[in-house]
Short mmCIF file of C-alpha atoms in Angstrom, two decimals:
data_model
loop_
_atom_site.label_atom_id
_atom_site.label_comp_id
_atom_site.label_asym_id
_atom_site.label_seq_id
_atom_site.Cartn_x
_atom_site.Cartn_y
_atom_site.Cartn_z
CA UNK A 1 131.49 -94.06 -338.65
CA UNK A 2 133.91 -91.86 -336.42
CA UNK A 3 137.45 -93.30 -335.56
CA UNK A 4 139.20 -91.35 -333.28
CA UNK A 5 143.02 -91.41 -332.19
CA UNK A 6 143.22 -89.80 -328.63
CA UNK A 7 146.61 -88.70 -327.62
CA UNK A 8 146.23 -88.64 -323.94
CA UNK A 9 143.13 -87.63 -321.78
CA UNK A 10 144.42 -84.23 -320.71
CA UNK A 11 145.92 -83.64 -324.74
CA UNK A 12 144.09 -82.25 -327.94
CA UNK A 13 142.72 -84.66 -330.33
CA UNK A 14 145.44 -85.76 -333.13
CA UNK A 15 143.39 -87.11 -335.55
CA UNK A 16 139.75 -87.45 -336.11
CA UNK A 17 138.08 -89.47 -338.99
CA UNK A 18 135.61 -87.96 -341.43
CA UNK A 19 131.88 -88.95 -340.86
CA UNK A 20 130.24 -90.59 -344.09
CA UNK A 21 126.60 -89.84 -344.55
CA UNK A 22 124.62 -92.35 -346.15
CA UNK A 23 127.00 -93.77 -348.81
CA UNK A 24 127.71 -97.05 -348.55
CA UNK A 25 130.94 -96.95 -350.76
CA UNK A 26 132.21 -93.83 -348.88
CA UNK A 27 131.86 -95.54 -345.74
CA UNK A 28 133.51 -98.88 -346.95
CA UNK A 29 136.50 -96.80 -348.24
CA UNK A 30 136.69 -94.63 -345.00
CA UNK A 31 136.68 -97.87 -343.04
CA UNK A 32 139.42 -99.57 -345.22
CA UNK A 33 141.60 -96.38 -344.98
CA UNK A 34 141.01 -96.18 -341.05
CA UNK A 35 141.86 -99.89 -340.98
CA UNK A 36 144.92 -99.99 -343.49
CA UNK A 37 146.26 -96.57 -340.83
CA UNK A 38 145.41 -98.56 -337.75
CA UNK A 39 147.58 -101.29 -338.91
CA UNK A 40 150.27 -99.31 -339.84
CA UNK A 41 150.46 -97.14 -336.86
CA UNK A 42 149.91 -100.67 -334.64
CA UNK A 43 152.82 -102.27 -336.51
CA UNK A 44 155.40 -99.60 -336.01
CA UNK A 45 154.45 -98.98 -332.45
CA UNK A 46 152.61 -95.59 -332.76
CA UNK A 47 149.40 -96.64 -331.19
CA UNK A 48 148.47 -99.36 -328.35
CA UNK A 49 146.77 -102.33 -329.05
CA UNK A 50 144.09 -101.94 -326.35
CA UNK A 51 141.30 -100.14 -328.12
CA UNK A 52 138.34 -98.53 -326.04
CA UNK A 53 134.97 -97.77 -327.12
CA UNK A 54 133.07 -94.39 -327.55
CA UNK A 55 129.51 -93.68 -328.82
CA UNK A 56 129.12 -91.61 -331.93
CA UNK A 57 126.61 -88.98 -332.34
CA UNK A 58 124.20 -91.89 -333.74
CA UNK A 59 124.06 -93.75 -330.56
CA UNK A 60 126.43 -96.68 -331.78
CA UNK A 61 129.53 -97.84 -329.94
CA UNK A 62 132.56 -97.78 -332.16
CA UNK A 63 136.27 -98.63 -331.23
CA UNK A 64 138.49 -95.76 -330.31
CA UNK A 65 142.17 -96.21 -330.61
CA UNK A 66 144.48 -94.53 -328.09
CA UNK A 67 147.91 -93.56 -328.96
CA UNK A 68 150.43 -95.35 -326.52
CA UNK A 69 152.65 -93.13 -324.10
CA UNK A 70 155.91 -93.48 -326.34
CA UNK A 71 154.01 -92.44 -329.51
CA UNK A 72 152.47 -89.67 -327.47
CA UNK A 73 155.68 -88.67 -326.38
CA UNK A 74 157.02 -88.57 -330.08
CA UNK A 75 154.61 -86.67 -331.42
CA UNK A 76 154.50 -84.08 -328.68
CA UNK A 77 158.38 -83.92 -329.35
CA UNK A 78 160.36 -81.32 -327.23
CA UNK A 79 157.21 -80.08 -325.68
CA UNK A 80 156.77 -83.66 -323.74
CA UNK A 81 160.37 -83.26 -322.29
CA UNK A 82 159.56 -80.23 -320.08
CA UNK A 83 159.26 -80.94 -315.98
CA UNK A 84 158.25 -79.06 -313.20
CA UNK A 85 160.13 -78.77 -309.86
CA UNK A 86 160.03 -82.11 -308.11
CA UNK A 87 158.35 -83.71 -311.30
CA UNK A 88 158.90 -87.48 -311.70
CA UNK A 89 161.52 -87.81 -314.62
CA UNK A 90 161.15 -91.38 -316.04
CA UNK A 91 164.31 -93.48 -315.50
CA UNK A 92 164.25 -97.06 -317.25
CA UNK A 93 167.53 -99.87 -316.81
CA UNK A 94 167.82 -101.22 -320.29
CA UNK A 95 170.41 -104.00 -320.10
CA UNK A 96 174.03 -105.16 -319.04
CA UNK A 97 176.80 -107.05 -320.91
CA UNK A 98 180.50 -107.00 -321.03
CA UNK A 99 182.21 -104.14 -322.04
CA UNK A 100 184.49 -105.62 -324.72
CA UNK A 101 181.69 -107.30 -326.37
CA UNK A 102 178.89 -104.86 -326.76
CA UNK A 103 176.80 -107.15 -328.90
CA UNK A 104 176.29 -109.62 -325.97
CA UNK A 105 173.58 -108.08 -323.52
CA UNK A 106 171.33 -109.12 -321.05
CA UNK A 107 168.48 -107.81 -319.26
CA UNK A 108 169.23 -105.42 -316.56
CA UNK A 109 167.35 -107.72 -314.07
CA UNK A 110 169.31 -111.13 -315.00
CA UNK A 111 171.60 -110.00 -312.09
CA UNK A 112 170.62 -109.31 -308.59
CA UNK A 113 169.69 -105.99 -308.35
CA UNK A 114 167.35 -104.20 -306.36
CA UNK A 115 164.01 -104.14 -307.85
CA UNK A 116 160.94 -101.66 -307.23
CA UNK A 117 158.79 -102.22 -304.20
CA UNK A 118 155.79 -102.63 -306.51
CA UNK A 119 157.35 -104.76 -309.08
CA UNK A 120 159.26 -104.05 -312.23
CA UNK A 121 157.15 -102.73 -314.74
CA UNK A 122 158.42 -103.04 -318.80
CA UNK A 123 158.43 -100.33 -320.73
CA UNK A 124 156.34 -100.60 -324.05
CA UNK A 125 158.88 -100.56 -326.83
CA UNK A 126 158.69 -99.76 -330.47
CA UNK A 127 159.78 -102.57 -333.40
CA UNK A 128 163.01 -100.98 -333.84
CA UNK A 129 163.80 -100.86 -330.07
CA UNK A 130 162.90 -104.60 -329.97
CA UNK A 131 165.45 -105.19 -332.90
CA UNK A 132 167.92 -103.39 -331.09
CA UNK A 133 167.85 -105.64 -328.14
CA UNK A 134 166.23 -103.11 -325.64
CA UNK A 135 164.58 -104.46 -323.15
CA UNK A 136 163.61 -101.23 -320.86
CA UNK A 137 162.16 -101.88 -316.96
CA UNK A 138 161.24 -99.46 -314.37
CA UNK A 139 163.69 -99.06 -311.32
CA UNK A 140 163.42 -98.02 -308.03
CA UNK A 141 165.52 -94.98 -308.29
CA UNK A 142 163.58 -91.94 -307.49
CA UNK A 143 165.30 -88.82 -309.29
CA UNK A 144 162.65 -85.91 -309.49
CA UNK A 145 163.19 -83.04 -311.71
CA UNK A 146 165.80 -80.37 -309.91
CA UNK A 147 165.75 -82.64 -306.44
CA UNK A 148 169.34 -83.33 -304.84
CA UNK A 149 169.84 -86.39 -303.15
CA UNK A 150 172.56 -87.40 -300.64
CA UNK A 151 173.16 -90.94 -299.98
CA UNK A 152 169.72 -92.11 -300.56
CA UNK A 153 169.30 -95.68 -299.62
CA UNK A 154 167.80 -97.98 -302.23
CA UNK A 155 167.55 -101.47 -300.78
CA UNK A 156 169.28 -103.92 -298.33
CA UNK A 157 169.89 -107.28 -300.00
CA UNK A 158 171.54 -110.50 -298.68
CA UNK A 159 173.48 -111.83 -301.29
CA UNK A 160 173.50 -115.79 -301.44
CA UNK A 161 176.15 -118.23 -302.84
CA UNK A 162 174.09 -118.15 -306.41
CA UNK A 163 173.75 -114.31 -306.56
CA UNK A 164 177.32 -113.76 -305.57
CA UNK A 165 178.70 -116.01 -308.41
CA UNK A 166 176.34 -114.32 -310.95
CA UNK A 167 178.00 -110.54 -309.62
CA UNK A 168 181.28 -112.46 -309.56
CA UNK A 169 180.98 -113.48 -313.50
CA UNK A 170 179.83 -110.13 -314.33
CA UNK A 171 182.78 -108.27 -312.50
CA UNK A 172 185.29 -110.82 -313.86
CA UNK A 173 183.96 -110.36 -317.50
CA UNK A 174 183.90 -106.47 -316.82
CA UNK A 175 180.03 -105.96 -317.27
CA UNK A 176 178.44 -102.72 -317.66
CA UNK A 177 174.94 -101.60 -317.15
CA UNK A 178 172.75 -99.05 -319.33
CA UNK A 179 170.16 -96.94 -318.07
CA UNK A 180 167.78 -94.16 -320.07
CA UNK A 181 166.89 -91.16 -318.12
CA UNK A 182 164.20 -88.95 -320.45
CA UNK A 183 165.43 -90.82 -323.27
CA UNK A 184 169.15 -89.89 -322.48
CA UNK A 185 171.69 -92.75 -322.46
CA UNK A 186 173.55 -93.44 -319.06
CA UNK A 187 176.30 -96.17 -318.50
CA UNK A 188 178.53 -97.27 -315.73
CA UNK A 189 180.18 -100.46 -314.40
CA UNK A 190 179.27 -103.00 -311.86
CA UNK A 191 182.18 -103.47 -309.93
CA UNK A 192 186.21 -103.77 -310.22
CA UNK A 193 189.05 -106.22 -309.98
CA UNK A 194 192.02 -105.80 -307.83
CA UNK A 195 195.16 -107.96 -307.66
CA UNK A 196 196.56 -108.50 -304.62
CA UNK A 197 200.38 -109.73 -304.97
CA UNK A 198 201.25 -112.38 -302.39
CA UNK A 199 204.28 -114.72 -302.42
CA UNK A 200 203.76 -117.50 -304.80
CA UNK A 201 200.77 -116.70 -307.26
CA UNK A 202 198.78 -113.53 -306.95
CA UNK A 203 195.31 -113.10 -305.79
CA UNK A 204 192.22 -111.72 -307.23
CA UNK A 205 189.59 -109.90 -305.28
CA UNK A 206 186.47 -109.00 -306.80
CA UNK A 207 184.32 -105.92 -305.53
CA UNK A 208 180.77 -104.79 -306.10
CA UNK A 209 179.90 -101.06 -306.41
CA UNK A 210 177.02 -100.39 -303.96
CA UNK A 211 176.88 -96.63 -304.51
CA UNK A 212 176.00 -94.68 -307.94
CA UNK A 213 176.22 -91.02 -308.31
CA UNK A 214 173.88 -89.08 -311.13
CA UNK A 215 175.13 -85.62 -312.13
CA UNK A 216 172.36 -83.93 -314.04
CA UNK A 217 172.37 -80.86 -315.96
CA UNK A 218 169.46 -78.83 -316.59
CA UNK A 219 168.45 -75.56 -318.85
CA UNK A 220 165.10 -74.31 -317.40
CA UNK A 221 162.46 -76.77 -317.43
CA UNK A 222 164.39 -79.60 -319.49
CA UNK A 223 167.04 -82.23 -319.05
CA UNK A 224 169.92 -81.53 -320.64
CA UNK A 225 172.82 -83.78 -319.69
CA UNK A 226 173.25 -86.51 -317.32
CA UNK A 227 176.42 -88.87 -316.10
CA UNK A 228 176.41 -91.47 -313.66
CA UNK A 229 179.57 -92.40 -311.57
CA UNK A 230 180.32 -95.25 -308.79
CA UNK A 231 182.12 -94.44 -306.11
CA UNK A 232 185.17 -96.80 -305.87
CA UNK A 233 185.36 -96.49 -302.00
CA UNK A 234 181.87 -97.87 -301.64
CA UNK A 235 182.15 -101.23 -302.47
CA UNK A 236 181.69 -104.94 -301.16
CA UNK A 237 184.24 -108.05 -301.63
CA UNK A 238 182.26 -110.65 -303.12
CA UNK A 239 185.00 -113.13 -303.63
CA UNK A 240 184.32 -115.60 -300.92
CA UNK A 241 181.32 -117.48 -301.37
CA UNK A 242 179.89 -116.93 -298.04
CA UNK A 243 176.47 -114.51 -297.99
CA UNK A 244 176.84 -110.99 -297.90
CA UNK A 245 174.60 -108.36 -296.60
CA UNK A 246 174.58 -105.32 -299.15
CA UNK A 247 172.92 -101.85 -299.11
CA UNK A 248 172.77 -100.34 -302.35
CA UNK A 249 172.22 -96.49 -302.50
CA UNK A 250 172.45 -93.81 -304.70
CA UNK A 251 172.95 -89.92 -304.88
CA UNK A 252 171.72 -87.25 -307.19
CA UNK A 253 173.27 -83.68 -307.82
CA UNK A 254 171.68 -81.00 -310.07
CA UNK A 255 173.33 -78.34 -311.71
CA UNK A 256 172.28 -75.45 -314.41
CA UNK A 257 173.74 -75.26 -317.89
CA UNK A 258 173.33 -73.00 -320.89
CA UNK A 259 173.48 -75.89 -323.58
CA UNK A 260 169.87 -75.51 -325.59
CA UNK A 261 167.63 -78.44 -325.47
CA UNK A 262 168.27 -79.05 -329.54
CA UNK A 263 171.85 -79.68 -328.83
CA UNK A 264 171.50 -82.06 -325.75
CA UNK A 265 172.50 -85.11 -328.11
CA UNK A 266 175.52 -83.59 -329.81
CA UNK A 267 178.06 -84.91 -327.29
CA UNK A 268 176.89 -88.93 -328.23
CA UNK A 269 177.90 -88.22 -331.62
CA UNK A 270 181.27 -87.51 -330.59
CA UNK A 271 181.62 -89.73 -327.62
CA UNK A 272 180.35 -93.20 -327.10
CA UNK A 273 180.94 -95.22 -323.78
CA UNK A 274 181.44 -98.50 -325.36
CA UNK A 275 184.57 -99.66 -327.54
CA UNK A 276 185.00 -98.68 -330.80
CA UNK A 277 186.31 -101.94 -332.48
CA UNK A 278 186.68 -100.16 -336.07
CA UNK A 279 189.51 -97.00 -336.70
CA UNK A 280 188.41 -96.32 -339.93
CA UNK A 281 190.96 -94.51 -342.11
CA UNK A 282 188.26 -92.58 -344.12
CA UNK A 283 190.83 -90.40 -346.19
CA UNK A 284 192.64 -93.60 -347.47
CA UNK A 285 189.33 -95.19 -348.19
CA UNK A 286 187.72 -92.28 -350.02
CA UNK A 287 191.33 -92.03 -351.83
CA UNK A 288 191.06 -95.78 -352.96
CA UNK A 289 187.40 -95.11 -354.17
CA UNK A 290 188.29 -92.34 -356.39
CA UNK A 291 191.58 -94.19 -357.66
CA UNK A 292 189.25 -97.39 -358.60
CA UNK A 293 186.77 -95.02 -360.15
CA UNK A 294 189.09 -93.34 -362.19
CA UNK A 295 191.05 -96.44 -363.45
CA UNK A 296 187.51 -97.99 -364.27
CA UNK A 297 186.44 -95.05 -366.33
CA UNK A 298 189.82 -94.89 -368.22
CA UNK A 299 189.66 -98.69 -368.89
CA UNK A 300 186.19 -98.38 -369.94
CA UNK A 301 186.61 -95.61 -372.33
CA UNK A 302 189.57 -97.41 -373.81
CA UNK A 303 187.60 -100.40 -374.18
CA UNK A 304 184.53 -98.59 -375.83
CA UNK A 305 186.66 -97.16 -378.15
CA UNK A 306 188.69 -100.33 -379.16
CA UNK A 307 185.40 -102.32 -379.04
CA UNK A 308 183.19 -100.28 -380.93
CA UNK A 309 184.13 -101.18 -384.56
CA UNK A 310 184.04 -104.71 -383.53
CA UNK A 311 180.24 -104.44 -382.00
CA UNK A 312 179.29 -103.04 -385.41
CA UNK A 313 180.96 -105.84 -387.38
CA UNK A 314 179.62 -108.69 -385.63
CA UNK A 315 176.10 -106.96 -385.46
CA UNK A 316 175.86 -107.60 -389.42
CA UNK A 317 174.42 -110.27 -390.94
CA UNK A 318 177.09 -111.06 -393.72
CA UNK A 319 179.20 -113.63 -393.56
CA UNK A 320 182.28 -111.59 -393.67
CA UNK A 321 182.71 -111.72 -389.98
CA UNK A 322 182.92 -115.44 -389.68
CA UNK A 323 185.83 -115.34 -392.12
CA UNK A 324 188.11 -112.91 -390.49
CA UNK A 325 190.37 -114.46 -388.05
CA UNK A 326 189.31 -114.44 -384.65
CA UNK A 327 191.34 -114.16 -381.21
CA UNK A 328 190.87 -113.93 -377.77
CA UNK A 329 187.38 -112.89 -376.73
CA UNK A 330 186.41 -112.86 -380.23
CA UNK A 331 185.99 -116.81 -380.22
CA UNK A 332 183.02 -116.12 -378.21
CA UNK A 333 181.37 -113.01 -379.37
CA UNK A 334 178.20 -114.97 -380.45
CA UNK A 335 177.67 -116.40 -377.08
CA UNK A 336 178.10 -113.65 -374.59
CA UNK A 337 174.49 -112.71 -374.82
CA UNK A 338 173.22 -116.10 -374.81
CA UNK A 339 170.38 -116.50 -372.13
CA UNK A 340 171.56 -118.44 -369.16
CA UNK A 341 170.34 -121.91 -368.60
CA UNK A 342 168.66 -121.15 -365.02
CA UNK A 343 166.74 -117.83 -366.77
CA UNK A 344 164.33 -117.61 -363.55
CA UNK A 345 166.95 -117.59 -360.86
CA UNK A 346 169.26 -115.38 -362.91
CA UNK A 347 166.30 -112.82 -363.18
CA UNK A 348 165.37 -113.43 -359.54
CA UNK A 349 168.99 -112.55 -358.13
CA UNK A 350 168.91 -109.44 -360.75
CA UNK A 351 165.40 -108.32 -359.16
CA UNK A 352 166.25 -108.61 -355.52
CA UNK A 353 169.85 -106.93 -356.07
CA UNK A 354 168.17 -103.71 -357.61
CA UNK A 355 165.45 -103.98 -354.21
CA UNK A 356 168.57 -104.16 -352.07
CA UNK A 357 170.58 -101.36 -354.06
CA UNK A 358 167.16 -99.02 -353.70
CA UNK A 359 166.83 -99.42 -350.28
CA UNK A 360 170.32 -98.71 -349.36
CA UNK A 361 169.99 -95.41 -351.62
CA UNK A 362 166.89 -94.57 -349.79
CA UNK A 363 168.74 -95.04 -346.14
CA UNK A 364 171.20 -93.01 -347.50
CA UNK A 365 168.72 -90.13 -348.26
CA UNK A 366 167.02 -90.42 -344.92
CA UNK A 367 170.18 -90.12 -343.15
CA UNK A 368 171.75 -87.25 -345.13
CA UNK A 369 168.15 -85.64 -344.08
CA UNK A 370 168.83 -86.01 -340.54
CA UNK A 371 166.41 -89.06 -339.94
CA UNK A 372 168.79 -90.94 -337.82
CA UNK A 373 170.74 -89.19 -335.24
CA UNK A 374 172.99 -90.71 -332.19
CA UNK A 375 170.61 -93.34 -329.92
CA UNK A 376 167.77 -92.69 -331.77
CA UNK A 377 166.76 -96.05 -330.74
CA UNK A 378 166.08 -98.54 -333.25
CA UNK A 379 165.30 -95.78 -336.16
CA UNK A 380 167.72 -97.19 -338.39
CA UNK A 381 166.58 -101.26 -338.32
CA UNK A 382 162.71 -99.97 -338.36
CA UNK A 383 163.66 -97.86 -341.66
CA UNK A 384 165.50 -100.95 -343.21
CA UNK A 385 162.28 -102.98 -342.59
CA UNK A 386 159.92 -100.39 -343.98
CA UNK A 387 162.02 -99.28 -346.83
CA UNK A 388 162.80 -103.09 -347.62
CA UNK A 389 158.67 -103.81 -347.71
CA UNK A 390 158.11 -101.06 -349.83
CA UNK A 391 160.57 -101.38 -352.27
CA UNK A 392 159.38 -104.82 -352.79
CA UNK A 393 157.79 -103.80 -356.05
CA UNK A 394 160.96 -102.85 -357.64
CA UNK A 395 162.26 -106.37 -357.08
CA UNK A 396 159.02 -108.10 -358.69
CA UNK A 397 158.93 -105.55 -361.95
CA UNK A 398 162.86 -106.30 -362.68
CA UNK A 399 162.55 -109.52 -362.34
CA UNK A 400 159.37 -110.46 -363.89
CA UNK A 401 160.54 -107.84 -367.32
CA UNK A 402 164.05 -109.61 -367.52
CA UNK A 403 162.46 -112.72 -367.46
CA UNK A 404 160.00 -111.96 -369.92
CA UNK A 405 162.46 -110.21 -372.35
CA UNK A 406 164.58 -113.67 -371.86
CA UNK A 407 161.61 -115.89 -373.03
CA UNK A 408 160.46 -116.89 -369.77
CA UNK A 409 156.69 -118.09 -369.66
CA UNK A 410 156.34 -119.12 -365.86
CA UNK A 411 156.43 -115.99 -364.30
CA UNK A 412 154.22 -116.94 -361.58
CA UNK A 413 157.30 -119.11 -360.26
CA UNK A 414 159.68 -116.24 -361.13
CA UNK A 415 157.71 -113.86 -358.86
CA UNK A 416 157.34 -116.53 -356.04
CA UNK A 417 161.29 -117.51 -356.50
CA UNK A 418 161.91 -113.67 -356.35
CA UNK A 419 159.83 -112.97 -353.06
CA UNK A 420 161.55 -116.11 -351.02
CA UNK A 421 164.97 -115.60 -352.67
CA UNK A 422 165.87 -113.21 -349.75
CA UNK A 423 163.81 -113.66 -347.25
CA UNK A 424 164.21 -117.46 -347.18
CA UNK A 425 167.96 -117.80 -346.33
CA UNK A 426 167.84 -114.84 -344.26
CA UNK A 427 164.84 -116.45 -342.20
CA UNK A 428 166.79 -119.76 -341.99
CA UNK A 429 169.99 -117.83 -340.54
CA UNK A 430 167.77 -115.68 -337.93
CA UNK A 431 166.07 -118.70 -336.86
CA UNK A 432 169.47 -120.59 -336.01
CA UNK A 433 170.87 -117.25 -334.54
CA UNK A 434 167.59 -116.36 -332.76
CA UNK A 435 167.65 -119.95 -330.86
CA UNK A 436 171.10 -119.47 -329.63
CA UNK A 437 170.29 -116.13 -328.09
CA UNK A 438 166.93 -117.78 -326.41
CA UNK A 439 169.11 -120.34 -324.80
CA UNK A 440 171.48 -117.65 -323.64
CA UNK A 441 168.71 -115.35 -322.49
CA UNK A 442 170.08 -112.42 -324.69
CA UNK A 443 168.08 -109.52 -325.14
CA UNK A 444 169.38 -109.89 -328.62
CA UNK A 445 166.42 -113.08 -328.93
CA UNK A 446 163.27 -111.56 -330.68
CA UNK A 447 160.11 -112.29 -328.75
CA UNK A 448 157.25 -114.22 -330.58
CA UNK A 449 155.26 -111.16 -330.95
CA UNK A 450 157.92 -109.06 -332.70
CA UNK A 451 158.40 -112.21 -335.35
CA UNK A 452 154.76 -112.18 -335.58
CA UNK A 453 154.47 -108.74 -336.33
CA UNK A 454 157.52 -109.01 -339.08
CA UNK A 455 156.14 -111.99 -340.84
CA UNK A 456 152.77 -109.87 -340.89
CA UNK A 457 154.53 -106.89 -342.60
CA UNK A 458 156.14 -109.36 -345.17
CA UNK A 459 152.72 -111.39 -345.75
CA UNK A 460 150.74 -108.09 -346.25
CA UNK A 461 153.08 -105.58 -347.61
CA UNK A 462 156.26 -107.06 -349.05
CA UNK A 463 154.94 -110.23 -350.50
CA UNK A 464 151.50 -108.16 -352.64
CA UNK A 465 154.21 -105.86 -353.70
CA UNK A 466 156.29 -108.21 -355.34
CA UNK A 467 153.28 -109.70 -356.90
CA UNK A 468 152.23 -106.47 -358.10
CA UNK A 469 155.77 -105.43 -359.71
CA UNK A 470 155.93 -109.12 -361.28
CA UNK A 471 152.36 -108.52 -363.00
CA UNK A 472 153.77 -104.75 -364.03
CA UNK A 473 157.05 -106.50 -365.58
CA UNK A 474 155.40 -109.00 -367.25
CA UNK A 475 153.07 -106.50 -369.01
CA UNK A 476 155.29 -104.10 -369.91
CA UNK A 477 156.42 -103.72 -373.47
CA UNK A 478 159.67 -103.88 -374.90
CA UNK A 479 162.38 -106.49 -376.53
CA UNK A 480 165.83 -107.65 -375.52
CA UNK A 481 168.31 -106.17 -378.04
CA UNK A 482 171.77 -107.59 -378.14
CA UNK A 483 174.88 -105.31 -379.07
CA UNK A 484 175.85 -108.21 -381.33
CA UNK A 485 174.21 -111.13 -382.99
CA UNK A 486 174.03 -114.33 -380.98
CA UNK A 487 174.98 -117.86 -382.85
CA UNK A 488 172.37 -120.43 -383.54
CA UNK A 489 174.56 -123.15 -381.55
CA UNK A 490 176.70 -122.51 -378.52
CA UNK A 491 180.73 -122.78 -378.76
CA UNK A 492 181.94 -125.79 -377.36
CA UNK A 493 184.61 -125.04 -374.26
CA UNK A 494 187.13 -127.21 -373.95
CA UNK A 495 188.04 -128.35 -369.85
CA UNK A 496 189.78 -125.82 -367.67
CA UNK A 497 192.18 -127.00 -365.21
CA UNK A 498 190.96 -126.78 -361.29
CA UNK A 499 192.43 -123.53 -360.62
CA UNK A 500 190.21 -121.65 -363.41
CA UNK A 501 186.78 -123.68 -362.03
CA UNK A 502 184.35 -121.75 -360.33
CA UNK A 503 184.96 -122.13 -356.66
CA UNK A 504 188.66 -121.20 -356.73
CA UNK A 505 187.79 -118.07 -359.05
CA UNK A 506 185.30 -117.09 -356.75
CA UNK A 507 188.04 -117.17 -353.72
CA UNK A 508 190.49 -115.31 -356.02
CA UNK A 509 188.04 -112.58 -357.17
CA UNK A 510 186.98 -111.96 -353.69
CA UNK A 511 190.33 -111.93 -352.03
CA UNK A 512 191.51 -109.08 -354.17
CA UNK A 513 189.10 -106.56 -352.80
CA UNK A 514 188.86 -108.43 -349.10
CA UNK A 515 192.82 -107.40 -348.70
CA UNK A 516 192.69 -103.63 -349.22
CA UNK A 517 189.49 -103.38 -346.97
CA UNK A 518 190.96 -105.41 -344.44
CA UNK A 519 194.05 -103.42 -344.33
CA UNK A 520 191.93 -100.19 -344.50
CA UNK A 521 189.57 -100.63 -341.81
CA UNK A 522 192.00 -102.75 -339.41
#
């Protein structure tokens, strides 16, 4: 059996399976590997779900999986970003939204812009792009490589009362639009507001930009930079409710640059069109972290020196320790390492926390090696989902191992609790937020197909790894050895005043670190 992954009809084959001759076990393993590879590539958007049929040398019909256009573009990397003179360069419209609230975004054609003559076509997107809220569609703009255009008409439209109301709201809320030209992001504003001073109250007039100008820089056969601007003199007054005839137009100007292709994304790391709400004082944060770490280290050293003798004394089995006078924390030294009441929940929390900590460390490592770069659409979210799924075995192992050390017997229940402890509440919160996003027609709402893909990843990768980790943790060797012995009966603790109960202590403990962080960040 031969499984082929074709990049494009005119491109070379990327991957070809190995034919298994007369060995059922080898054929079964080969088919399993190919099925797993195809599922993984399909989940991460590398291949298209549409398959073709090919005929093998033996005359049998076999499936052929073709790479999607976006996957081929990624695999071919910079080579695919080369264009000939007058060759079409893809320009996609992504989304619109208020400038001062970048998290609120809507689809570009939710506003009555000009649509392509043959109908808009949605671009096939990866999992990370969908999670980012990208919903890219084709546009009627024709911007071939190194072809200047001057005052090119886009379309004529008659805006009715409903269209004017939508545009007026967008201009009032300072909406911007986002497009992608050869995978380079560009932004522009939809309109402007002018205040006209009149006797009495000032009058607000709303104007819609009707002309868009593209400034594009190229180096050889590659696009390096693009900027978009609107002409403030070519506007249409949309303040009144009457119908308005509008002609949308655009112009294009190309210029040569010496910036190499490898450095074309550098400007996006230094500049952002969207407002930066957080002005982070990195020096103050680093200074505070170093101070806290030093103080913690000094305190830990002093405590260990002071408590070392006490640990040795309370570890002995004689009754001399009981006869000595006890003060402070020594009253409960025999209860410190007593197992909690809800052992299963306690171990599940430890396992889930260890998994999240490992996931964050792996994300930091990927960031340090340069996997994430500005406007690498959805790469961070995709990495988080993949790493969370692959590190599920850590949660299962840590939870089951601690549960075994603490004398737990129902390890199956512990593994199930570990698997649902983080995903369950998160799914409930996500369902509520996604319902709100769907009600407002926001691009933040995930489509049903994407939700199914995430559920499949959880069911086929995350949960099985959690179970396997739990089995490994249950069968691990070792015993729980506390630094000091635990008394047979717990010491009775007197009733505490209300301000020393659980909830007030949680609020007070969280307020202290929150205060300096809030001051430093804001």
